[in-house]
XYZ file of C-alpha atoms in Angstrom:
703
model
C -8.235 72.655 84.157
C -7.366 74.745 81.903
C -8.965 78.240 81.893
C -9.047 80.836 78.789
C -11.781 83.569 78.562
C -13.814 82.452 75.613
C -14.978 86.412 74.984
C -11.966 88.076 74.921
C -9.932 85.548 72.566
C -9.956 86.221 69.162
C -8.471 89.621 70.422
C -5.829 87.723 72.290
C -5.306 85.843 69.689
C -4.425 88.084 67.032
C -2.499 90.002 69.277
C -0.287 87.015 70.212
C 0.006 86.316 66.275
C 1.335 89.313 65.454
C 3.416 90.019 68.158
C 4.954 86.472 67.594
C 5.568 87.308 63.434
C 7.520 90.585 64.837
C 9.512 88.717 67.705
C 10.110 85.755 64.923
C 9.289 83.160 66.657
C 5.645 81.948 65.220
C 5.216 78.188 65.410
C 2.442 78.628 62.213
C 3.788 76.611 59.081
C 2.666 78.870 56.404
C 5.933 81.347 58.158
C 8.684 81.605 56.255
C 10.871 84.102 58.408
C 13.188 80.675 59.359
C 12.363 77.766 57.085
C 15.333 76.959 54.949
C 16.171 74.210 52.578
C 17.215 71.485 54.712
C 19.015 67.580 54.084
C 21.119 69.381 51.481
C 23.550 66.854 50.630
C 20.608 64.147 50.659
C 18.844 66.370 47.637
C 22.170 66.607 45.542
C 22.552 62.406 46.002
C 18.489 62.035 45.052
C 19.609 64.290 42.095
C 22.661 62.472 40.781
C 20.348 59.312 41.357
C 17.503 60.764 39.226
C 20.692 61.671 36.379
C 22.173 58.595 36.751
C 18.428 56.880 36.447
C 17.967 58.921 32.934
C 21.362 57.697 32.082
C 20.148 54.519 32.506
C 17.134 54.724 30.686
C 18.996 55.850 28.364
C 21.191 53.507 27.390
C 18.556 50.963 27.470
C 16.422 52.166 25.066
C 19.630 52.613 22.651
C 20.411 48.876 23.454
C 17.197 47.358 23.945
C 14.878 45.898 21.607
C 11.072 45.022 23.130
C 10.464 42.712 20.070
C 12.612 39.756 22.389
C 9.921 39.481 24.093
C 6.738 40.533 21.659
C 7.787 38.438 18.684
C 9.180 34.770 18.216
C 12.627 34.138 17.389
C 13.066 31.761 14.771
C 16.682 29.362 14.810
C 18.267 32.460 12.953
C 17.266 34.718 15.424
C 14.763 36.803 13.453
C 11.179 37.723 14.759
C 8.017 35.910 12.815
C 5.896 38.804 11.513
C 8.596 41.258 11.326
C 10.873 42.812 8.157
C 10.773 40.180 5.547
C 9.090 37.592 7.599
C 5.796 40.146 7.914
C 3.692 37.833 6.400
C 5.249 34.703 8.857
C 3.940 35.816 12.227
C 3.381 32.047 13.415
C 6.508 29.973 14.773
C 6.757 26.324 14.143
C 9.088 23.697 15.497
C 10.091 20.934 13.156
C 9.922 18.234 16.652
C 7.572 18.944 19.164
C 8.603 16.228 21.501
C 11.811 17.364 21.422
C 10.410 20.652 22.948
C 9.212 18.971 26.595
C 9.824 20.981 29.498
C 8.080 24.805 29.059
C 11.040 26.743 30.020
C 12.655 25.193 26.560
C 9.573 27.035 24.805
C 10.039 30.093 27.207
C 14.250 30.228 26.771
C 13.920 29.850 22.991
C 16.437 26.983 23.216
C 14.507 24.171 22.173
C 17.257 21.432 20.318
C 15.524 21.489 16.566
C 14.893 24.165 13.994
C 11.881 26.941 13.590
C 10.992 28.161 10.947
C 8.612 31.107 10.987
C 5.497 30.499 8.503
C 2.377 31.911 7.651
C -0.641 29.286 9.261
C 0.187 26.547 10.948
C -0.185 22.740 8.968
C -3.701 21.497 9.335
C -3.197 18.068 7.960
C -0.487 15.121 9.487
C 1.581 13.749 6.991
C 5.418 12.222 6.381
C 8.426 13.858 4.763
C 8.511 10.285 2.797
C 4.671 10.810 1.924
C 5.282 14.230 0.685
C 8.347 13.474 -1.133
C 6.694 9.929 -2.700
C 4.403 12.932 -4.349
C 6.438 15.327 -5.337
C 4.191 16.404 -8.663
C 1.556 16.619 -6.275
C 0.185 19.511 -4.224
C 1.342 17.965 -1.004
C 4.738 18.516 -1.644
C 4.476 22.049 -2.056
C 2.226 22.328 0.914
C 4.755 20.777 2.735
C 7.550 22.396 1.226
C 6.141 25.540 3.097
C 7.377 24.657 6.733
C 10.914 23.858 5.313
C 14.219 26.511 6.319
C 15.468 26.274 2.334
C 14.228 24.930 -0.660
C 15.823 20.924 -0.331
C 15.599 20.904 -4.293
C 15.898 17.642 -5.571
C 17.476 15.800 -2.764
C 17.285 12.585 -0.862
C 14.889 12.444 2.097
C 18.367 11.523 4.214
C 19.715 14.134 3.115
C 17.254 16.745 3.959
C 17.051 15.166 7.447
C 20.869 14.907 7.900
C 20.966 19.194 6.814
C 17.485 19.561 8.685
C 15.865 21.761 6.077
C 12.707 19.784 6.562
C 10.527 18.440 9.649
C 10.189 14.622 9.433
C 6.872 14.991 9.835
C 4.175 17.849 9.857
C 1.221 17.332 12.475
C -2.144 19.229 12.677
C -1.533 22.299 14.423
C -3.287 25.083 16.089
C -1.564 29.046 16.901
C -1.940 29.779 20.354
C -1.251 32.913 22.131
C 2.189 33.090 22.337
C 2.493 33.236 18.480
C 3.388 29.417 17.998
C 1.531 26.395 16.533
C 1.249 23.356 18.813
C -0.205 20.032 17.823
C -4.038 19.800 17.987
C -4.506 17.749 20.801
C -8.051 16.141 21.563
C -9.692 13.031 23.572
C -12.319 10.762 22.699
C -12.997 8.316 25.234
C -10.122 8.271 27.744
C -8.204 7.647 24.694
C -5.266 11.321 23.616
C -5.992 12.489 19.570
C -4.150 14.912 17.569
C -5.640 15.302 14.126
C -8.716 13.184 15.667
C -6.023 10.371 15.314
C -5.232 8.014 18.091
C -1.253 8.027 16.208
C 1.020 9.729 14.034
C 4.140 8.829 11.745
C 7.027 10.445 12.977
C 8.840 9.641 10.192
C 10.877 6.622 11.865
C 7.493 4.779 13.587
C 4.272 5.261 14.536
C 3.632 6.467 17.876
C 0.926 7.400 20.104
C -0.642 10.963 20.129
C -0.011 11.086 23.984
C 3.328 11.060 23.520
C 2.878 14.680 22.963
C 1.340 15.361 25.739
C 4.973 16.219 27.791
C 6.097 19.588 25.017
C 2.174 20.412 25.317
C 0.655 20.381 28.860
C 0.651 24.029 28.957
C -1.183 24.253 25.201
C -5.002 24.138 26.918
C -3.915 26.624 29.953
C -2.907 29.511 26.904
C -5.759 28.072 25.073
C -8.305 29.003 28.253
C -6.368 32.386 29.178
C -6.811 33.570 25.273
C -10.386 32.666 25.574
C -10.623 34.675 29.128
C -8.992 37.466 27.892
C -11.566 37.809 25.092
C -13.470 37.747 27.450
C -13.160 41.033 29.413
C -11.932 42.995 26.561
C -15.711 42.298 25.110
C -17.197 43.181 29.005
C -14.955 46.254 28.752
C -16.124 47.858 25.406
C -19.282 46.962 26.058
C -19.631 48.696 29.279
C -16.852 51.233 29.574
C -18.838 54.339 30.488
C -20.850 52.463 32.670
C -17.839 51.451 35.296
C -16.749 55.542 34.829
C -20.177 56.059 36.207
C -20.379 53.843 38.759
C -17.242 55.364 39.514
C -18.263 58.577 39.728
C -20.944 57.376 41.691
C -18.065 55.950 44.717
C -16.872 59.704 44.322
C -19.715 61.633 45.606
C -20.810 58.602 47.782
C -17.219 58.904 49.422
C -17.776 63.012 50.152
C -20.920 62.734 51.423
C -19.479 60.242 54.223
C -16.431 62.770 54.554
C -19.323 65.530 55.056
C -21.240 62.904 57.811
C -17.928 62.609 59.880
C -18.229 66.449 60.042
C -21.634 66.293 61.831
C -21.956 62.562 63.019
C -18.676 61.312 63.903
C -18.867 61.144 67.788
C -22.303 58.699 66.471
C -21.438 56.754 64.549
C -17.528 55.977 66.890
C -20.258 55.296 69.551
C -23.070 53.078 67.853
C -20.300 51.243 66.766
C -18.308 50.855 70.485
C -21.766 50.055 71.398
C -22.159 47.353 69.091
C -18.506 45.380 69.132
C -20.103 45.453 73.135
C -23.309 44.029 71.706
C -21.680 41.151 69.409
C -19.162 39.665 72.266
C -22.548 39.785 74.644
C -24.094 37.865 71.931
C -21.403 35.530 71.762
C -21.721 34.749 75.386
C -25.222 33.668 75.407
C -24.954 31.523 71.924
C -21.410 29.767 73.959
C -23.661 29.757 76.946
C -26.481 28.335 75.100
C -24.443 25.892 73.499
C -22.694 24.709 77.185
C -26.415 23.892 78.219
C -27.651 22.082 75.245
C -24.776 19.866 75.138
C -25.366 19.040 78.803
C -27.038 15.468 78.621
C -25.483 14.841 75.461
C -23.312 11.324 75.543
C -20.040 12.047 75.568
C -19.682 15.948 75.777
C -18.737 15.769 79.574
C -15.126 14.828 78.578
C -12.291 16.675 79.008
C -9.838 18.238 76.701
C -7.081 17.019 78.284
C -9.159 13.081 77.806
C -9.454 14.333 74.223
C -6.506 14.767 73.073
C -5.202 16.214 69.867
C -7.391 15.400 67.073
C -6.835 16.884 62.890
C -10.752 17.527 62.852
C -11.354 20.541 65.563
C -15.110 20.137 64.111
C -14.849 17.576 67.134
C -13.391 19.526 69.807
C -17.239 21.811 68.819
C -18.894 18.954 70.640
C -17.711 19.075 73.785
C -18.835 21.067 76.896
C -15.384 22.681 77.989
C -14.803 24.209 74.422
C -17.427 25.883 74.965
C -16.550 27.029 78.676
C -13.681 27.402 77.446
C -15.366 30.483 74.339
C -17.399 31.583 77.003
C -14.490 32.916 79.653
C -12.586 34.329 76.673
C -14.973 36.412 75.954
C -16.458 37.231 79.167
C -12.844 38.635 79.874
C -12.357 40.356 76.312
C -15.531 41.450 77.327
C -15.075 42.693 80.644
C -11.481 44.812 79.346
C -12.811 46.621 76.539
C -15.907 47.931 79.065
C -13.127 48.821 81.509
C -10.606 50.446 78.758
C -13.822 52.470 77.305
C -14.401 53.510 81.137
C -10.847 54.809 81.701
C -10.386 56.460 77.770
C -13.981 57.695 77.189
C -12.126 61.372 77.437
C -9.466 60.264 74.941
C -12.288 59.150 72.592
C -14.323 61.814 73.149
C -10.944 63.684 71.948
C -10.519 60.940 69.013
C -13.960 61.932 67.414
C -13.874 65.925 68.296
C -10.128 65.993 66.217
C -12.309 63.831 63.415
C -14.729 66.342 63.827
C -12.035 68.863 63.158
C -10.249 67.392 60.481
C -13.723 67.493 58.114
C -14.006 71.246 58.810
C -10.440 71.775 57.363
C -11.165 69.128 54.477
C -13.705 71.398 53.712
C -12.266 75.100 54.092
C -9.243 72.548 51.383
C -11.755 70.920 49.178
C -8.799 70.966 46.837
C -7.078 68.531 49.080
C -9.774 65.821 48.158
C -8.521 65.425 44.411
C -4.823 66.091 45.837
C -4.304 62.061 45.492
C -5.448 62.380 41.417
C -2.374 64.821 41.035
C -0.100 61.444 43.359
C -1.284 59.167 41.607
C -0.246 60.599 37.969
C 3.330 60.982 39.776
C 3.138 57.135 40.899
C 2.215 55.816 36.902
C 4.601 57.487 35.876
C 7.313 56.271 38.140
C 5.947 53.400 37.383
C 5.675 53.381 33.789
C 9.468 54.200 33.106
C 10.435 51.643 35.483
C 8.384 49.229 33.452
C 9.577 50.267 30.191
C 13.064 50.535 31.561
C 13.488 46.927 32.986
C 12.093 45.822 29.635
C 14.382 47.954 26.795
C 16.963 46.235 30.266
C 15.964 42.337 29.453
C 15.631 43.309 25.693
C 19.087 44.915 24.969
C 21.241 41.779 24.754
C 22.483 40.563 21.297
C 21.275 37.158 19.876
C 23.588 34.555 21.297
C 24.088 30.715 18.657
C 24.862 27.470 20.409
C 25.063 23.995 18.997
C 22.986 21.845 19.516
C 23.837 17.899 18.656
C 20.913 15.070 18.797
C 23.831 12.698 19.474
C 27.174 12.623 21.796
C 29.513 15.908 20.634
C 31.819 17.501 22.139
C 30.962 20.498 21.358
C 27.261 20.417 22.424
C 26.303 24.136 24.002
C 28.831 25.735 22.808
C 28.494 29.114 21.173
C 28.950 29.173 17.253
C 28.890 31.316 14.444
C 26.458 30.678 11.883
C 27.745 32.289 9.271
C 30.852 29.528 8.592
C 29.531 26.917 10.774
C 29.170 24.203 8.072
C 33.381 24.910 7.073
C 34.200 25.144 11.156
C 35.729 22.325 13.350
C 32.318 22.168 15.302
C 30.554 20.617 12.092
C 33.185 18.432 11.173
C 33.281 16.650 14.540
C 30.167 16.664 14.732
C 28.433 16.055 11.026
C 25.340 16.374 12.238
C 25.012 19.305 14.912
C 23.467 22.390 14.479
C 24.091 25.926 14.836
C 20.921 27.662 16.408
C 19.958 30.601 17.987
C 19.768 29.619 22.230
C 18.911 33.119 24.040
C 19.667 36.622 24.085
C 22.967 37.688 25.774
C 26.543 38.959 25.155
C 29.629 39.561 25.964
C 30.371 43.382 26.217
C 31.112 45.197 29.382
C 27.357 46.670 29.083
C 26.174 43.106 28.841
C 28.649 42.092 32.011
C 27.085 44.110 34.490
C 23.734 44.524 32.921
C 22.257 43.016 36.158
C 23.671 46.143 38.278
C 21.370 48.495 35.950
C 18.827 45.854 36.636
C 19.123 46.172 40.378
C 19.374 49.876 39.945
C 16.331 50.509 38.162
C 14.501 48.075 40.785
C 16.196 50.197 43.894
C 15.468 54.027 42.003
C 12.026 53.099 41.459
C 11.459 52.095 44.894
C 13.248 55.646 46.014
C 11.018 57.542 43.430
C 7.798 55.548 44.617
C 8.540 56.933 47.814
C 9.412 60.106 47.226
C 6.268 61.036 45.911
C 4.364 59.445 48.453
C 5.981 61.232 50.831
C 5.657 64.568 48.539
C 1.555 64.144 48.571
C 2.360 63.244 52.692
C 3.940 66.712 52.993
C 2.002 69.239 51.363
C -1.166 67.810 52.804
C 0.527 68.246 56.202
C 1.393 72.069 55.182
C -1.713 72.474 54.146
C -3.844 71.221 56.791
C -0.752 72.688 59.615
C -1.868 76.074 57.852
C -5.869 75.315 59.134
C -4.683 74.904 62.334
C -2.338 77.299 63.639
C -4.312 80.417 61.709
C -5.716 82.478 64.711
C -8.595 83.184 62.586
C -10.057 79.714 60.675
C -10.588 80.523 57.553
C -9.783 83.915 56.865
C -5.767 84.150 57.849
C -4.792 80.954 56.083
C -3.325 81.123 52.869
C -5.572 81.811 49.242
C -4.174 78.907 47.881
C -3.172 76.234 51.158
C -2.357 73.329 48.765
C -0.565 75.219 46.345
C 1.843 76.640 49.036
C 2.332 73.972 50.938
C 3.456 72.100 47.565
C 5.721 74.984 46.673
C 7.595 75.014 50.499
C 7.801 71.125 50.091
C 9.590 71.188 46.685
C 11.608 74.809 47.552
C 12.714 73.803 50.716
C 12.326 70.173 51.550
C 13.208 67.994 48.674
C 16.050 66.751 50.609
C 14.210 65.470 53.725
C 12.035 63.875 51.122
C 14.675 62.328 49.749
C 15.974 61.046 52.911
C 12.877 59.787 53.734
C 12.409 58.159 50.937
C 16.101 56.002 50.739
C 15.824 54.950 53.964
C 12.350 52.758 53.000
C 13.936 51.849 50.024
C 16.310 50.214 51.374
C 14.659 48.281 53.282
C 11.859 47.698 50.643
C 14.991 46.621 48.448
C 16.227 44.006 51.376
C 12.593 42.555 51.781
C 12.836 42.041 48.212
C 15.992 40.114 48.519
C 14.953 38.457 51.349
C 11.635 36.937 48.773
C 14.626 36.157 45.763
C 16.462 33.907 48.274
C 13.272 32.443 50.118
C 11.929 31.402 46.305
C 15.433 29.816 45.550
C 15.514 27.589 49.339
C 11.859 26.393 48.706
C 13.236 23.187 47.821
C 16.666 23.471 50.669
C 15.915 20.756 53.287
C 18.008 22.867 55.576
C 14.816 23.684 58.831
C 17.385 26.418 60.181
C 17.918 28.288 57.685
C 14.197 28.214 56.476
C 13.277 29.525 59.988
C 16.514 31.930 60.419
C 14.862 33.747 56.333
C 11.599 33.481 58.336
C 12.431 35.389 60.994
C 14.832 37.612 58.942
C 11.722 38.684 56.869
C 9.430 39.012 59.552
C 11.334 41.658 61.051
C 11.900 43.471 58.416
C 7.959 43.688 57.581
C 7.696 45.086 60.858
C 10.769 47.492 60.458
C 9.228 48.626 57.218
C 4.982 49.612 58.984
C 7.622 51.442 61.459
C 9.621 53.464 59.296
C 6.428 54.290 57.454
C 4.664 55.046 60.541
C 7.898 57.515 61.807
C 8.105 59.074 58.281
C 5.022 59.950 58.279
C 4.471 62.120 61.422
C 8.086 63.356 60.735
C 6.603 64.757 57.478
C 3.883 66.703 59.404
C 7.214 67.868 61.366
C 9.492 68.907 58.399
C 6.243 70.833 57.257
C 4.848 72.151 60.282
C 8.293 73.664 61.489
C 10.685 73.059 58.245
C 12.945 71.038 60.336
C 16.069 68.448 59.105
C 14.230 65.210 58.905
C 16.053 63.490 61.707
C 15.881 65.977 63.713
C 11.949 66.215 63.102
C 11.700 62.734 63.250
C 13.166 62.612 66.767
C 10.665 65.552 67.592
C 7.376 63.341 66.054
C 8.397 60.060 68.081
C 9.351 61.955 71.770
C 5.391 63.931 70.880
C 3.785 60.861 70.431
C 5.640 58.688 73.402
C 4.838 61.329 75.758
C 0.320 61.309 73.727
C 1.531 57.410 73.515
C -2.270 56.148 75.019
C -3.904 59.170 72.776
C -1.948 57.960 69.601
C -3.308 54.297 70.391
C -6.544 55.742 70.826
C -6.831 57.980 67.693
C -5.154 55.744 65.237
C -7.662 52.829 66.151
C -10.545 54.804 66.185
C -9.574 56.898 62.921
C -8.386 53.497 61.280
C -11.568 51.846 62.149
C -14.281 54.214 60.670
C -12.016 54.870 57.757
C -12.286 50.995 57.372
C -16.150 50.494 57.948
C -16.408 53.966 55.153
C -14.320 51.711 52.629
C -16.661 48.519 53.307
C -20.105 50.219 53.419
C -19.008 52.536 50.094
C -17.514 49.237 47.958
C -20.675 47.535 49.417
C -23.117 50.514 48.319
C -21.582 50.113 44.553
C -22.233 46.031 44.750
C -25.593 45.645 46.250
C -26.347 48.509 43.225
C -24.736 46.164 40.829
C -25.500 42.894 41.804
C -26.616 40.629 39.079
C -26.750 43.561 36.622
C -23.681 43.246 34.901
C -20.829 40.677 33.621
C -18.581 39.667 36.470
C -15.690 41.271 35.380
C -17.482 44.326 35.402
C -18.659 44.398 38.413
C -14.758 43.406 39.710
C -13.286 45.912 37.633
C -15.932 48.984 39.626
C -15.728 47.268 42.470
C -12.240 47.373 42.679
C -11.679 51.590 41.097
C -14.105 52.118 44.206
C -12.640 50.746 46.806
C -9.956 52.699 45.504
C -11.173 55.801 45.241
C -12.540 55.618 49.149
C -9.056 54.822 49.529
C -7.952 57.771 47.814
C -10.149 60.359 49.841
C -10.136 58.758 52.787
C -5.970 58.201 53.028
C -6.744 62.204 53.095
C -8.830 62.395 55.712
C -6.731 60.056 57.898
C -3.762 62.761 57.149
C -5.648 65.408 57.945
C -6.665 63.553 61.466
C -2.950 62.889 61.956
C -1.834 66.528 61.175
C -3.945 67.682 63.608
C -3.555 65.614 65.886
C 0.067 66.253 66.434
C -0.115 69.787 65.939
C -2.815 69.637 68.713
C -0.342 67.902 70.832
C 1.966 70.563 70.595
C -0.550 73.180 70.623
C -0.917 71.612 74.946
C 2.719 71.431 75.006
C 4.180 75.123 74.041
C 0.774 77.128 75.145
C -0.837 77.505 78.623
C -4.162 79.834 77.332
C -2.670 82.577 78.669
C -3.063 86.273 76.474
C 1.012 85.949 75.725
C 0.347 82.259 74.806
C -3.186 81.823 73.708
C -4.646 77.902 72.532
C -4.760 78.030 68.717
C -7.369 75.420 68.589
C -11.244 75.553 68.364
C -13.260 76.123 71.146
C -14.799 72.784 71.043
C -11.148 70.720 71.079
C -10.536 73.262 73.779
C -13.549 72.238 75.814
C -12.737 68.250 75.580
C -9.075 68.680 76.112
C -10.337 70.590 79.050
C -12.843 67.703 80.792
C -10.057 65.134 79.976
C -8.639 63.392 83.254
C -5.407 61.733 83.748
C -3.789 62.957 80.484
C -0.778 61.058 79.702
C -0.643 64.878 77.999
C 0.263 67.547 80.084
C 1.265 71.322 79.491
C 5.110 71.842 79.960
C 5.390 75.251 80.227
C 8.682 75.154 81.667
C 9.918 72.633 79.012
C 8.967 75.122 75.969
C 12.206 76.795 74.791
C 12.259 79.383 71.380
């Protein structure tokens, strides 16, 4: 039994505190007497990597041009809607049937001339018809879709030189700024321009022949309508969104305050509810089992029934319900036995949650620290996204030979300026030198894939660093609360700012080290997902099985590393040791208190999960049937993110106080020379705990 004279506790703690400070062995996290820079090599490596990341960004911004992914490009590589083509924002294909594959459109490699136009054609006609009416307005209208003025050339010459399309089809613009034929239906027959057929200059074709090149057009148009609907909802109700999100903030704060006073009641009520749910399941299955007693065919065994693809068949068998009864009864007994043996540890978990609420109350600014983390993550994501766009658009236009007949130079690189005088044109008279895609042959373009990989890797590293900085900052602030002999008088004036300064000044290297390990694992997972995507059509079952095992293993490894990093950052914030030593100390400390870790982790996670559901549910009930779907969806997602932000602070506080609590029990014994730093309530629960695995190791403590 732990003994400690409560009346003289404050005086003894203060004497002990000043004795510790004078002998330079204080364990409080805000003492900087022995704190120094940790993991300096990794810090230097991280700074160099950041400098290189900035250099990659500058290089990409110098060579890149985002217009390549925003605006369509004609056969000469000119941007529609830009420069001298400012009044021609739409791209028109001479022969849409040659663009059957959607990937052809996305890669700008459709083997047909493309021109920028002011508007899509709204009528259907052929070149022969238009030339026959050369004095009419039809010819002038038709010429607006030609690459150049054909003058007085004949139809064969125009088609051979591909100056004009062989036909025009009534079209409409899509979201991608391209002209697609206006397809419709008359009953079950596909039409174009209200006609079932069209003339392509050579023969009459069915409108359905255009479907292969148009199968995504409907999806694009529907997407545009959905996007417009979302935009309208947001522009009309943005202020309501802010009000609802503010309500979510208030409800989250209220929930955290209630945890301080009602944590015990909430935990035990939910435990009783879990037991009641299992009990109800047993009763329900028993009723089903009894009701099927006289039902024909219900008494056959599962072995006799065999495997059935329709699982509802098993619900008509008595043996199925008997199995449910046995399983639920075993789980019920296990839960009750576990609760009997772990009741004292559950009390400590509840008291730690109350203590966390008090700590958050003294460091209220911590609740809004996620905003700072979100701001930094936004910068990281924005920098990565902009750099990725510029890297993907930093190539040069590449022109290739396209020909409708057999040609030895097909798909070879060409130069459009002198193509008409080249050997390629002489060997293939009907070929064209058209813009194919963006690429390049310079060293920069050859190593572009490595720059893109570097961009992704640094994104993971920086994002993990920002998250780690937030965890260490919060841990340092809450640890300063725990190790303060007289709470809150002995706490720093601004614990959060002080902790942030310590983390950046002394432990940037440790933060970079932990986030680097996690980034390496995450980039491996990305590569595994890429390989899995490439092997989707493969028939090698062993390769698929091996890849599945690797993905599962690295997923588990990532979860474990995140857990260890989180606790390592707490130990770094408390004692100022390097990352590896802190991770080792945290691991063995947790292993010595493994039962408490499991109980605390599950109880806390369950409480906070229910809190998130409660907040989102309250918002959903209040807004039900009042606003549009997209408005409600945005508010619910925003409410969950707000609740997650607040509760992540609370969870970090619980984890920090738990490690401090275990360290306090192992390093101190409640005597006058080594008093406990925990509060009287937490001490009372620690004294009443029986058969604990977190014993006091007086002889193992070495200064």
